[in-house]
Short mmCIF file of C-alpha atoms in Angstrom, two decimals:
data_model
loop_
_atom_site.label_atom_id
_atom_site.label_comp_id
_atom_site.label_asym_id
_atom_site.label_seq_id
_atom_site.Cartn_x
_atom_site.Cartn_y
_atom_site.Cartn_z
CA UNK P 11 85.59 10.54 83.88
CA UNK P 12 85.70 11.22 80.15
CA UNK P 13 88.66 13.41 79.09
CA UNK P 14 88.36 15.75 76.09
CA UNK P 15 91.07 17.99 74.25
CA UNK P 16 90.71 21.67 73.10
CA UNK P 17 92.30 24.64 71.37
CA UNK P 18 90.30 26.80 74.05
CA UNK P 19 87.61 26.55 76.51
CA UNK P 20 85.37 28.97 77.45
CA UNK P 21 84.14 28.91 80.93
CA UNK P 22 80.86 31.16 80.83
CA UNK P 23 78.28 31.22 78.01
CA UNK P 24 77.55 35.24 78.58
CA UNK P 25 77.82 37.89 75.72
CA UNK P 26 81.61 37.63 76.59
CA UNK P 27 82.16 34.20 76.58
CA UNK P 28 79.79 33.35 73.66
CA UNK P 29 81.59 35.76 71.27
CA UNK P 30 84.58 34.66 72.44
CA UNK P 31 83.67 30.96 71.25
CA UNK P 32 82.45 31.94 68.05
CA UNK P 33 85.72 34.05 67.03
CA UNK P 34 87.77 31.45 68.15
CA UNK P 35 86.22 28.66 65.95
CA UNK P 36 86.35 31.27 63.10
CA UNK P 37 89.99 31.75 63.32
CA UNK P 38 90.30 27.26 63.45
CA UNK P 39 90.58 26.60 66.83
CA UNK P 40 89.07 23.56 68.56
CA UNK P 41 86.65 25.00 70.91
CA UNK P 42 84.45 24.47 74.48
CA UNK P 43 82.67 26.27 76.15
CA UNK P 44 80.91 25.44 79.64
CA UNK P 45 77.70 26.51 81.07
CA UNK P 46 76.19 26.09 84.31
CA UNK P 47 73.07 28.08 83.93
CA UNK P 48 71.31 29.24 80.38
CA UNK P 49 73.33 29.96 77.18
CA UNK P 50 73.25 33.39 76.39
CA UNK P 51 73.71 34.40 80.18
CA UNK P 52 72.76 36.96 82.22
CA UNK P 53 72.56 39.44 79.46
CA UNK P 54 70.00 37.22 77.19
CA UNK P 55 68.00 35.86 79.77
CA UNK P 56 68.15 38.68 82.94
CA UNK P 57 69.63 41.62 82.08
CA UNK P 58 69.71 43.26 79.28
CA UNK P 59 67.17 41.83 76.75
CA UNK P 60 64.29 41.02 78.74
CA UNK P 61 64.74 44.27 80.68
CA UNK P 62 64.41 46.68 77.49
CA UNK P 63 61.66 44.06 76.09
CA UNK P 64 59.41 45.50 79.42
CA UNK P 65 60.66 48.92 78.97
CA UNK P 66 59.35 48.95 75.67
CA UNK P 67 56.13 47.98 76.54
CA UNK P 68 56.05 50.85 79.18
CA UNK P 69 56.73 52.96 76.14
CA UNK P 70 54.34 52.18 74.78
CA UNK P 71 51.77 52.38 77.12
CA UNK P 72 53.25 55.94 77.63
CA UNK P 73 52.91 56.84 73.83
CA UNK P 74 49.29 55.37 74.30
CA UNK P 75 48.59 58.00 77.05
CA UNK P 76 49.79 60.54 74.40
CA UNK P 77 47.68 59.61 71.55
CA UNK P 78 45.09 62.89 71.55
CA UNK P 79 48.41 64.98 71.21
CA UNK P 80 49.08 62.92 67.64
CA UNK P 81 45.22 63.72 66.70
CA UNK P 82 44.90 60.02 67.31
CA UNK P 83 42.30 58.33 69.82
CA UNK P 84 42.95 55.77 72.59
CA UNK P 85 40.29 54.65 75.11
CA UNK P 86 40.38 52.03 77.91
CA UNK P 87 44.32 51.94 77.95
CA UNK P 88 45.68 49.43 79.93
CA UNK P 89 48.06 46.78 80.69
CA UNK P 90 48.30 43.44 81.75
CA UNK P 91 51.41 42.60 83.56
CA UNK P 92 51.55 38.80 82.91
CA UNK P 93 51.19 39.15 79.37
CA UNK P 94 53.82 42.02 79.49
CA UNK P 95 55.96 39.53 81.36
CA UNK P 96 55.62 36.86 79.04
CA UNK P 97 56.46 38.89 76.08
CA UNK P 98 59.93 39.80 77.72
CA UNK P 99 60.45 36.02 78.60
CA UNK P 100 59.48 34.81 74.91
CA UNK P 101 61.79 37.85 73.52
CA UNK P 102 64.97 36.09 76.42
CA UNK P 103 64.10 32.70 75.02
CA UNK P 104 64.17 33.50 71.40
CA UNK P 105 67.73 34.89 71.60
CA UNK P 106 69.22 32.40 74.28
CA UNK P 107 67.81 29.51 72.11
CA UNK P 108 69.70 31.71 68.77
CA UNK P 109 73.43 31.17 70.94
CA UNK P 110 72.14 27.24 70.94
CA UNK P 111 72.20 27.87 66.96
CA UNK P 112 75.41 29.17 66.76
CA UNK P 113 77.45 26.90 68.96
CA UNK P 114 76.11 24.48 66.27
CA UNK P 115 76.81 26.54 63.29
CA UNK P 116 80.53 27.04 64.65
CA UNK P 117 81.30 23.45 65.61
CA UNK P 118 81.99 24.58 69.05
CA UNK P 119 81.18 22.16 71.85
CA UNK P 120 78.84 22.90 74.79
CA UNK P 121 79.09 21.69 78.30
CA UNK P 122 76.21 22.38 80.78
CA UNK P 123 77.66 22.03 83.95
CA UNK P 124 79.72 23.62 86.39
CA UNK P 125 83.16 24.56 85.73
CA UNK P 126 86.25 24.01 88.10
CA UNK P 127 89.76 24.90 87.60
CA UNK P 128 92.05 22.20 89.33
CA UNK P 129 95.62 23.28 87.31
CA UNK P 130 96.09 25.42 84.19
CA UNK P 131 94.74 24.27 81.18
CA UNK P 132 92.66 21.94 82.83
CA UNK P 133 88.46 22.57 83.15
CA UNK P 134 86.54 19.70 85.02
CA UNK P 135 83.14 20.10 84.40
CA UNK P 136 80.40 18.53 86.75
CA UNK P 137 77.48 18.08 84.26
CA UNK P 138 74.05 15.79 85.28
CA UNK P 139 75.57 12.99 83.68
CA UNK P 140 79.33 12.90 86.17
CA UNK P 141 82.47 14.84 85.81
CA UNK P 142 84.10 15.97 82.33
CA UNK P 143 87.81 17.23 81.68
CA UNK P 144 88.75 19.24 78.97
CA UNK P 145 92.37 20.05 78.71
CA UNK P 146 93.25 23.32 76.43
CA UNK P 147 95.88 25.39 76.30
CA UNK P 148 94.31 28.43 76.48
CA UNK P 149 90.79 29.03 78.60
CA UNK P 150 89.02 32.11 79.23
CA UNK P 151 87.09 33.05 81.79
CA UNK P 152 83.83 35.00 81.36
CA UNK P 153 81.86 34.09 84.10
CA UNK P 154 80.25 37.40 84.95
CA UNK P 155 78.82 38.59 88.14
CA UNK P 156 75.94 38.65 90.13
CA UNK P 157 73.61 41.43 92.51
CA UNK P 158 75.61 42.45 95.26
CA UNK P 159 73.18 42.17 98.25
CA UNK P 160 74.00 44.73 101.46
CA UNK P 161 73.17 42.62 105.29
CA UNK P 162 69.59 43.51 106.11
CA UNK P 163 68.74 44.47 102.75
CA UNK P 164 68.54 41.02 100.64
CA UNK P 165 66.22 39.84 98.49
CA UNK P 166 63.43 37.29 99.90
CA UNK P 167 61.99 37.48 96.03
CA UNK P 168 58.44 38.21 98.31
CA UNK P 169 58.92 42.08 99.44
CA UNK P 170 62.35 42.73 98.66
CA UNK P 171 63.29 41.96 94.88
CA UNK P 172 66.07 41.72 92.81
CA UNK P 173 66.60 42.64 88.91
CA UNK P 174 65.40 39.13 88.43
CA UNK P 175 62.45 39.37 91.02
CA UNK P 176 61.61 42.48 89.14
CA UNK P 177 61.92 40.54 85.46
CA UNK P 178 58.82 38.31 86.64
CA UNK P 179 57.08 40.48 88.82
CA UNK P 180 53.86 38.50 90.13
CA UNK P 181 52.11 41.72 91.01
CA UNK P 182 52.33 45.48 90.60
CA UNK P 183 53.64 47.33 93.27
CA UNK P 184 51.55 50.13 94.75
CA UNK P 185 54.87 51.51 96.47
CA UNK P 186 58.13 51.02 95.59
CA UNK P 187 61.37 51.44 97.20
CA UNK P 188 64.51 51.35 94.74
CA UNK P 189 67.61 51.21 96.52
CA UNK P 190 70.64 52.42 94.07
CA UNK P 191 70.38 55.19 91.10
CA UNK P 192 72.51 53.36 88.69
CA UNK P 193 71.48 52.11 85.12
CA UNK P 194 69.90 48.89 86.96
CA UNK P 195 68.19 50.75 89.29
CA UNK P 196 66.98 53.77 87.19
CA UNK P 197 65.21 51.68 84.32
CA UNK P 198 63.41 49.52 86.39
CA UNK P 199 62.13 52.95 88.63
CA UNK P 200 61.38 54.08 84.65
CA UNK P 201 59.12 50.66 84.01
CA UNK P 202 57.65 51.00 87.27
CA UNK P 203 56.59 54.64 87.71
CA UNK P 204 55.55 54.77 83.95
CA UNK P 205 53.14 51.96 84.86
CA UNK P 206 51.30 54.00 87.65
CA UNK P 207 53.42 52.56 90.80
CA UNK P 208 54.57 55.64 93.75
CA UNK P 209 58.16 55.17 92.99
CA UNK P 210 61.04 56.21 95.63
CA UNK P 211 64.63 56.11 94.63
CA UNK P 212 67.27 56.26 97.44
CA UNK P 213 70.63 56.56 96.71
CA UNK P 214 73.56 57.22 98.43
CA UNK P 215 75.75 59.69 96.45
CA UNK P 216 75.04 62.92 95.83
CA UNK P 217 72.96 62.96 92.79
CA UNK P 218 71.23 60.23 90.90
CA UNK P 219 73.09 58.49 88.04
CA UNK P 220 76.57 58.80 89.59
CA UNK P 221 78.76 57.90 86.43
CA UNK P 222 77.00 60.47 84.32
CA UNK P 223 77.87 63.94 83.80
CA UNK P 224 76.38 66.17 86.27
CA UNK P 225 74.50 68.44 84.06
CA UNK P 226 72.83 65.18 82.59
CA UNK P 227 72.18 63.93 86.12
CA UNK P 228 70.55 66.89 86.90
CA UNK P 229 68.14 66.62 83.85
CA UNK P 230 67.09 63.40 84.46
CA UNK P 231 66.23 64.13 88.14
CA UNK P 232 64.20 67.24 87.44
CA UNK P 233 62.75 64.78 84.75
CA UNK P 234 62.07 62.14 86.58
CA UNK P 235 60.60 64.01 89.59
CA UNK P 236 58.31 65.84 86.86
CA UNK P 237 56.86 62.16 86.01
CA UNK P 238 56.42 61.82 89.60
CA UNK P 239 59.35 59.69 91.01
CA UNK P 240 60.85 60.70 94.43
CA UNK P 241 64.20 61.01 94.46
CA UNK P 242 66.79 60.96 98.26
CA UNK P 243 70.25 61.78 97.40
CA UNK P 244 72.84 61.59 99.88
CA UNK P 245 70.87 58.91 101.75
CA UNK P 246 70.93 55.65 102.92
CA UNK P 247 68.65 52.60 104.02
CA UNK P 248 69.96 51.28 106.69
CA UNK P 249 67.21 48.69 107.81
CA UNK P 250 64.09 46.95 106.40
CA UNK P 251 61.80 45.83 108.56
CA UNK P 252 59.72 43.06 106.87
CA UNK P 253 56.32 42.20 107.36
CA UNK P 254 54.72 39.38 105.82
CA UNK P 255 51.63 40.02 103.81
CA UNK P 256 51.81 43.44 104.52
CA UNK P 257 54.96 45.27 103.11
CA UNK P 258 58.06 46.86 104.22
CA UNK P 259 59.18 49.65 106.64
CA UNK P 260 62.57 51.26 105.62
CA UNK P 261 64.78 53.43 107.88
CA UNK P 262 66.19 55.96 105.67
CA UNK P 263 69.14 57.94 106.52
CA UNK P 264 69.30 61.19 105.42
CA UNK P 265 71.56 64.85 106.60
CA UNK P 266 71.81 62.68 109.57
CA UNK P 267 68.40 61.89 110.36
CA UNK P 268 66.88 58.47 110.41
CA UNK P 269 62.90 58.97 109.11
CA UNK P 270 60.61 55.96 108.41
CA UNK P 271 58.59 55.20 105.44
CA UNK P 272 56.08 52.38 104.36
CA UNK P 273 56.51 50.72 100.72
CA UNK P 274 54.59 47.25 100.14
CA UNK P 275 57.91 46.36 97.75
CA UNK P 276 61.53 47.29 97.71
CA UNK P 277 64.10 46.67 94.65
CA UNK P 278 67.75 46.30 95.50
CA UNK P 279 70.24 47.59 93.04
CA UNK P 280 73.18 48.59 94.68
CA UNK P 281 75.57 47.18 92.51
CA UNK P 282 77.31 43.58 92.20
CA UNK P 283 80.03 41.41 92.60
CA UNK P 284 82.34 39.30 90.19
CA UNK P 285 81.80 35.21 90.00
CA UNK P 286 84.87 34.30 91.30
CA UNK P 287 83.85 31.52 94.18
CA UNK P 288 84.27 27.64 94.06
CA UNK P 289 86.88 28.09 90.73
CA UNK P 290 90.25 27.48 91.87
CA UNK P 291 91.13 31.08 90.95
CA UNK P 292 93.24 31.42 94.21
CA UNK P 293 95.17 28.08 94.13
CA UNK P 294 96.15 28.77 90.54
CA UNK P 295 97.85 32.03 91.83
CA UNK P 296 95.11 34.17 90.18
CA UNK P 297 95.16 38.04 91.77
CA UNK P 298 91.29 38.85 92.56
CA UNK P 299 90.60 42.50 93.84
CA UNK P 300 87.18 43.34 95.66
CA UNK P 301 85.39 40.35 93.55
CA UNK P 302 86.94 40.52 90.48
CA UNK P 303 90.09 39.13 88.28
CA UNK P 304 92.88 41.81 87.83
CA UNK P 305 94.08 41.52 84.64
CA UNK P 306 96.55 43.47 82.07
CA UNK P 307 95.19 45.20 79.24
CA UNK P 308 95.05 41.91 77.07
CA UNK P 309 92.63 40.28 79.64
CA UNK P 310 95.54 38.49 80.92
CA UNK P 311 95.51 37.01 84.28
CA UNK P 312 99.41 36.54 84.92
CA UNK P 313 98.48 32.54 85.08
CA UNK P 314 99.93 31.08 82.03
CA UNK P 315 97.11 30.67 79.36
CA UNK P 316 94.45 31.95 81.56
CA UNK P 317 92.44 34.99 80.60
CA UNK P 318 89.19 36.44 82.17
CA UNK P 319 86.80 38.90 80.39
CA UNK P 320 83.78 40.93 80.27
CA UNK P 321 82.27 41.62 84.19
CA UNK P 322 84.30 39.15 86.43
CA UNK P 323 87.37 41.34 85.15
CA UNK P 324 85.70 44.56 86.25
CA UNK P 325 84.03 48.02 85.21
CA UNK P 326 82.77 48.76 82.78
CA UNK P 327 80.09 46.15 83.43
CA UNK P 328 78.79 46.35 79.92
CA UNK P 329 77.77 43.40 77.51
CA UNK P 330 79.13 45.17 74.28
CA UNK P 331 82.52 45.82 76.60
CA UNK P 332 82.84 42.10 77.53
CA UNK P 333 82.08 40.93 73.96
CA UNK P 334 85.00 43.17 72.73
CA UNK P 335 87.51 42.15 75.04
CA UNK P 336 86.19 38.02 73.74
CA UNK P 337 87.15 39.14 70.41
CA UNK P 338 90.30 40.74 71.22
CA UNK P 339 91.22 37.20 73.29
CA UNK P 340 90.43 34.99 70.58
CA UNK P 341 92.68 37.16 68.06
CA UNK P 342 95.82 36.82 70.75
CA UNK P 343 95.23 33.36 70.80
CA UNK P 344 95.33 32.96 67.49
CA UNK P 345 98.77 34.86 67.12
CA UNK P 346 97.17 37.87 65.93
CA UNK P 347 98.03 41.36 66.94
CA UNK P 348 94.50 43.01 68.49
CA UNK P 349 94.59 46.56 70.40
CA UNK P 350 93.40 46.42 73.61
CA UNK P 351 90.09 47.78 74.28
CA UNK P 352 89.73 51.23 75.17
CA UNK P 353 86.92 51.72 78.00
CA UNK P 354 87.17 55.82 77.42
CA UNK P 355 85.47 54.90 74.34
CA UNK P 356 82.96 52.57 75.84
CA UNK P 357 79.69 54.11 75.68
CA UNK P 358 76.99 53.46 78.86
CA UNK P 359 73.57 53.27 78.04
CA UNK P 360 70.74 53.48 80.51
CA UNK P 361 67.44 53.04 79.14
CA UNK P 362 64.32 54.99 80.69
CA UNK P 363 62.45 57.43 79.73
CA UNK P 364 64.50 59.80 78.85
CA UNK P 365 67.09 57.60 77.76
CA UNK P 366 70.37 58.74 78.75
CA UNK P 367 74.04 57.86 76.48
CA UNK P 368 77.37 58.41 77.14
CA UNK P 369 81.03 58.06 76.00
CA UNK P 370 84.39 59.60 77.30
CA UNK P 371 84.42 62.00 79.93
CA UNK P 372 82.90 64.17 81.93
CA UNK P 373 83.08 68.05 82.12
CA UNK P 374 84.38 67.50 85.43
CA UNK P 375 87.03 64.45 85.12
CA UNK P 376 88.59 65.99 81.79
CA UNK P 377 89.48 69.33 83.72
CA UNK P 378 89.93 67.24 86.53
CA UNK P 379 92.67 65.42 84.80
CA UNK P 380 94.17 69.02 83.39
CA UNK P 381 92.38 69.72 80.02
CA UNK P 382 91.70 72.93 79.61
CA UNK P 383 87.94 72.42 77.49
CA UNK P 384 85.20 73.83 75.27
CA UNK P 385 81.85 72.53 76.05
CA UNK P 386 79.06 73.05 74.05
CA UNK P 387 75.19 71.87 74.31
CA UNK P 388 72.11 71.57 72.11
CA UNK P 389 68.48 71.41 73.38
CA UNK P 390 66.03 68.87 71.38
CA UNK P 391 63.61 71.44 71.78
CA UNK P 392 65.65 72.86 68.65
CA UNK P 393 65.46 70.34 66.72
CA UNK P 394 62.55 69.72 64.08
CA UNK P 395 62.54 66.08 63.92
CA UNK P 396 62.61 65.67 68.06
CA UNK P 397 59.84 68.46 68.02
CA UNK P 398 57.75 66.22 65.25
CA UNK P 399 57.83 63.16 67.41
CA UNK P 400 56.45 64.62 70.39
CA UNK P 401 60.04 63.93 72.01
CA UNK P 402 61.41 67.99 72.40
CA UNK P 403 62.47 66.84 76.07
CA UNK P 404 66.58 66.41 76.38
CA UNK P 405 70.18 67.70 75.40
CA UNK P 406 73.06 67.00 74.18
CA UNK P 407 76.49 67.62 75.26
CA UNK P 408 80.24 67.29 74.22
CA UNK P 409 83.25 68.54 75.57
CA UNK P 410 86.68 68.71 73.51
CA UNK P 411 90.23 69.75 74.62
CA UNK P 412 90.97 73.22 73.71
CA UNK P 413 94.18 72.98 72.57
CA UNK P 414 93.52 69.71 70.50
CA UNK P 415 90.41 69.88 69.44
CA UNK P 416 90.00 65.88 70.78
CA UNK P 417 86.50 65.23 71.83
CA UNK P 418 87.01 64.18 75.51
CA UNK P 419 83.52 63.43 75.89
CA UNK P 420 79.64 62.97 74.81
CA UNK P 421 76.62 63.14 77.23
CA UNK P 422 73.47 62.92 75.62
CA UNK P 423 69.89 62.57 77.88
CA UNK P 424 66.42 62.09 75.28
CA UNK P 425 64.53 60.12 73.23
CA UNK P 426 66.79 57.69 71.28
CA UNK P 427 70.05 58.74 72.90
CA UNK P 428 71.18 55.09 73.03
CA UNK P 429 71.05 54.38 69.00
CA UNK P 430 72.73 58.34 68.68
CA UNK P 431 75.27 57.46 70.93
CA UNK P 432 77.14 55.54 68.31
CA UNK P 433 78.34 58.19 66.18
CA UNK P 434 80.60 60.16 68.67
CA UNK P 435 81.95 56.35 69.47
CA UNK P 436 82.75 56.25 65.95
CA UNK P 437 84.40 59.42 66.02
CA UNK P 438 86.42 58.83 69.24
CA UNK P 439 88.02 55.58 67.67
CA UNK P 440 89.05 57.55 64.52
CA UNK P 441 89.97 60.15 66.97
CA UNK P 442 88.39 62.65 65.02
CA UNK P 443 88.79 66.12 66.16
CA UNK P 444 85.95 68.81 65.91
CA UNK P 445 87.55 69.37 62.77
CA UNK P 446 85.92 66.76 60.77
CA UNK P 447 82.99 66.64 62.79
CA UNK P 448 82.02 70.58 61.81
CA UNK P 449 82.56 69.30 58.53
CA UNK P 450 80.57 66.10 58.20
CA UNK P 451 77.03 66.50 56.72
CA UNK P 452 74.71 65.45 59.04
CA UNK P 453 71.30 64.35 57.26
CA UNK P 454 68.11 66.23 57.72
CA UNK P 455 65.51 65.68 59.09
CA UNK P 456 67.21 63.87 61.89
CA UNK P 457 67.83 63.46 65.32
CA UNK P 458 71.35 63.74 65.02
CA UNK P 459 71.68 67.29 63.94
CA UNK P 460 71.73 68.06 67.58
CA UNK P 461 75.36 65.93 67.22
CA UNK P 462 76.62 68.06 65.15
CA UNK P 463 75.15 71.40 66.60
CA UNK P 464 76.43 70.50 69.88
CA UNK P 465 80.00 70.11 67.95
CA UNK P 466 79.34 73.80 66.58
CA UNK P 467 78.27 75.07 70.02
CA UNK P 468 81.35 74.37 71.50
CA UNK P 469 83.26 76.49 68.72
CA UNK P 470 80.67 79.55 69.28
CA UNK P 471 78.93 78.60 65.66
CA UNK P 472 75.70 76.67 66.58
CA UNK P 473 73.31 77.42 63.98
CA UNK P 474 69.89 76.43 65.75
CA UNK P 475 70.15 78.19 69.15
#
């Protein structure tokens, strides 16, 4: 068994543990990082990359479908779904084989293999070639997290998929059952229903896109259900029955009635659960709460030396949040003085069509939590360059304390919400108040006008509506 020393080692190759690696070699110190799967991790290669590559293409079939509206002409629109698959894949490989680069570039060393914790500061790695140890003082954990699958309702990767079932679909579903409204679930209903499949979305709270505000929740339900999705809230599945070659019979629970309905596939997306098995965690004296690491604001365990980011330390299960908290990690390691990361200025992005953004709070948790607020919206359909593109379908909504003047929140639903989105985050972290944002000088023509008219609404002095 060959032994190996480190500065750190970095047990998870995701967009947390990656980052992490590269800002630790910047700052000088000898780094690892281990690997079981594909560098990159589920971000790169099943999550977030490949999944916008294939919404994309649904865009653009869309846009195709639109082209007499441009004075433009489009006949025989079609798709093919391998080739639309393969692009995605391509797209996953070209940025998982990038992270190979810089590992390189950095000096850091890679271990493909599977990591096991047997004392602090100590990583075996089982890798094809026997068992490795690297000994560091410091290692961080960023080994992510996986589906959570319900009993009755996992995926068989035949009629029942998963996100990365759905990544490589074989075939296009005629009828589809997506179980869970959340950003996984939503954008793959988006791809689907966009390409011509009878979409149903199930899900058990009481309106789709739980996390969101409700007025935005309600948009994007009267939105989607204008493109033709179905959409149970308050319901539940509570059995598939499966039949081979044929398709699937859900029992759907709904204002306590059980009804029956026939889809040939179903998507699970309810959700998952931290990578915290066959580790050591618990021996070491690590605290693990429904699936994931607790940790202090520092992405400390409590274990001397041991720190966990990104999704195996919990919500919010974002890439851009895990990569942060590497960062931050690599600084303290380094004896610098980081601030902890901030998830109330964390935006969530959930890409279909209409693209919906978000940072802060809602309308309902900041009075909720005893601000007294001024809300004010701003329809794309008053903006010129939204109503140029073809795109005058959306809002956009922010909510400040009254007494402060703090924006508490942003909720945006529309074309290009994600890449908006930004700007409020921006604003939050300088904590800006509407102060400066009246008075910034928003370029024109632009989408984000309807930032700063929103802004102007809350104050009574929108100019547009």
């Amino acid at each position: 068994m060959a032994e190996h020393g480190f500065d750190v080692v970095v047990v998870g190759a995701g967009p947390g543990g990656y980052v992490a690696a590269i800002r630790a070699a910047q700052l000088g110190l000898k780094t690892a990082i281990v690997e079981r799967e594909t560098l990159g991790g589920i971000c790169l290669n099943w999550g977030c990359i490949p999944t916008k590559a294939l919404l994309r293409s649904a865009e653009v079939f869309h846009l195709m479908h639109r082209a007499k509206e441009f004075g433009l002409k489009a006949e025989g629109i079609g798709y093919d779904l391998p080739a639309v698959v393969a692009r995605s894949r391509a797209v996953a490989k070209q940025l998982s084989s990038g992270i190979g680069h810089l590992m390189k570039k950095n000096k850091i060393t890679v271990f493909m293999g599977t990591a096991f914790l047997p004392k602090p500061g100590t990583v075996e790695v089982t890798t094809e070639k026997g068992k490795e140890t690297l000994t560091a003082k410091h290692v961080i954990l960023a080994t992510g997290a996986r589906a959570r699958e319900l009993p009755g309702l996992e995926a068989d990767g035949d009629l029942v998929w998963s996100y990365r079932h759905a990544l490589v679909a074989k075939r296009m579903p005629k009828k589809l059952l997506v179980i869970g409204s959340g950003a996984i679930g939503i954008e793959f209903a988006s791809f689907f229903n966009t390409l011509g499949t009878d979409v149903t979305v199930v899900e058990v709270m009481d309106r789709i896109l739980p996390v969101e505000d409700a007025e935005i929740s309600a948009f994007a339900k009267k939105s989607f259900v204008k493109q033709g999705m179905k959409i149970l809230e308050k319901a539940a599945v509570k059995k598939l029955d499966r039949k081979p070659g044929t398709g699937v019979t859900a029992h759907i629970e709904r204002d306590g009635k059980v009804e029956t309905q026939d889809f040939d596939t179903v998507i699970s997306a309810v959700g998952i659960v931290g990578n915290v098995e066959d580790l050591g965690l618990e021996a070491l004296g690590v605290k693990i709460d429904r699936t994931h690491v607790v940790t202090d604001e520092f992405c400390r365990t409590g274990v001397a030396g041991l720190y966990a980011i990104g999704d195996v330390a919990g919500a919010p299960w974002l890439a851009h949040k895990a990569s942060h908290e590497g960062v931050m990690v690599a600084e303290l390691i380094a004896g610098g003085h980081p601030h902890p990361i901030k998830p109330g200025s964390i935006a969530g992005c959930t890409y279909c069509h209409p693209q919906v953004a978000s940072v802060g709070m809602t309308e309902e948790k900041a009075k909720a939590a005893g601000h007294s607020v001024k809300v004010g919206h701003f329809p794309f359909i008053g903006n010129g360059k939204a109503i140029a593109m073809g795109e005058a379908e959306g809002m956009v909504k922010t909510v400040f304390d009254a007494g402060t003047g703090e924006l508490l929140g942003a909720h945006m639903i529309g074309a290009e919400v994600t890449e908006m989105i930004q700007g409020y985050i921006v604003g939050r972290t300088l904590e800006t108040t509407e102060a400066e944002l009246i008075e910034t000088v928003f370029p024109h023509p632009t989408m984000s006008e309807m930032m700063h008219e929103a802004v102007l609404d809350a104050y009574g002095r929108a100019l547009h509506i």
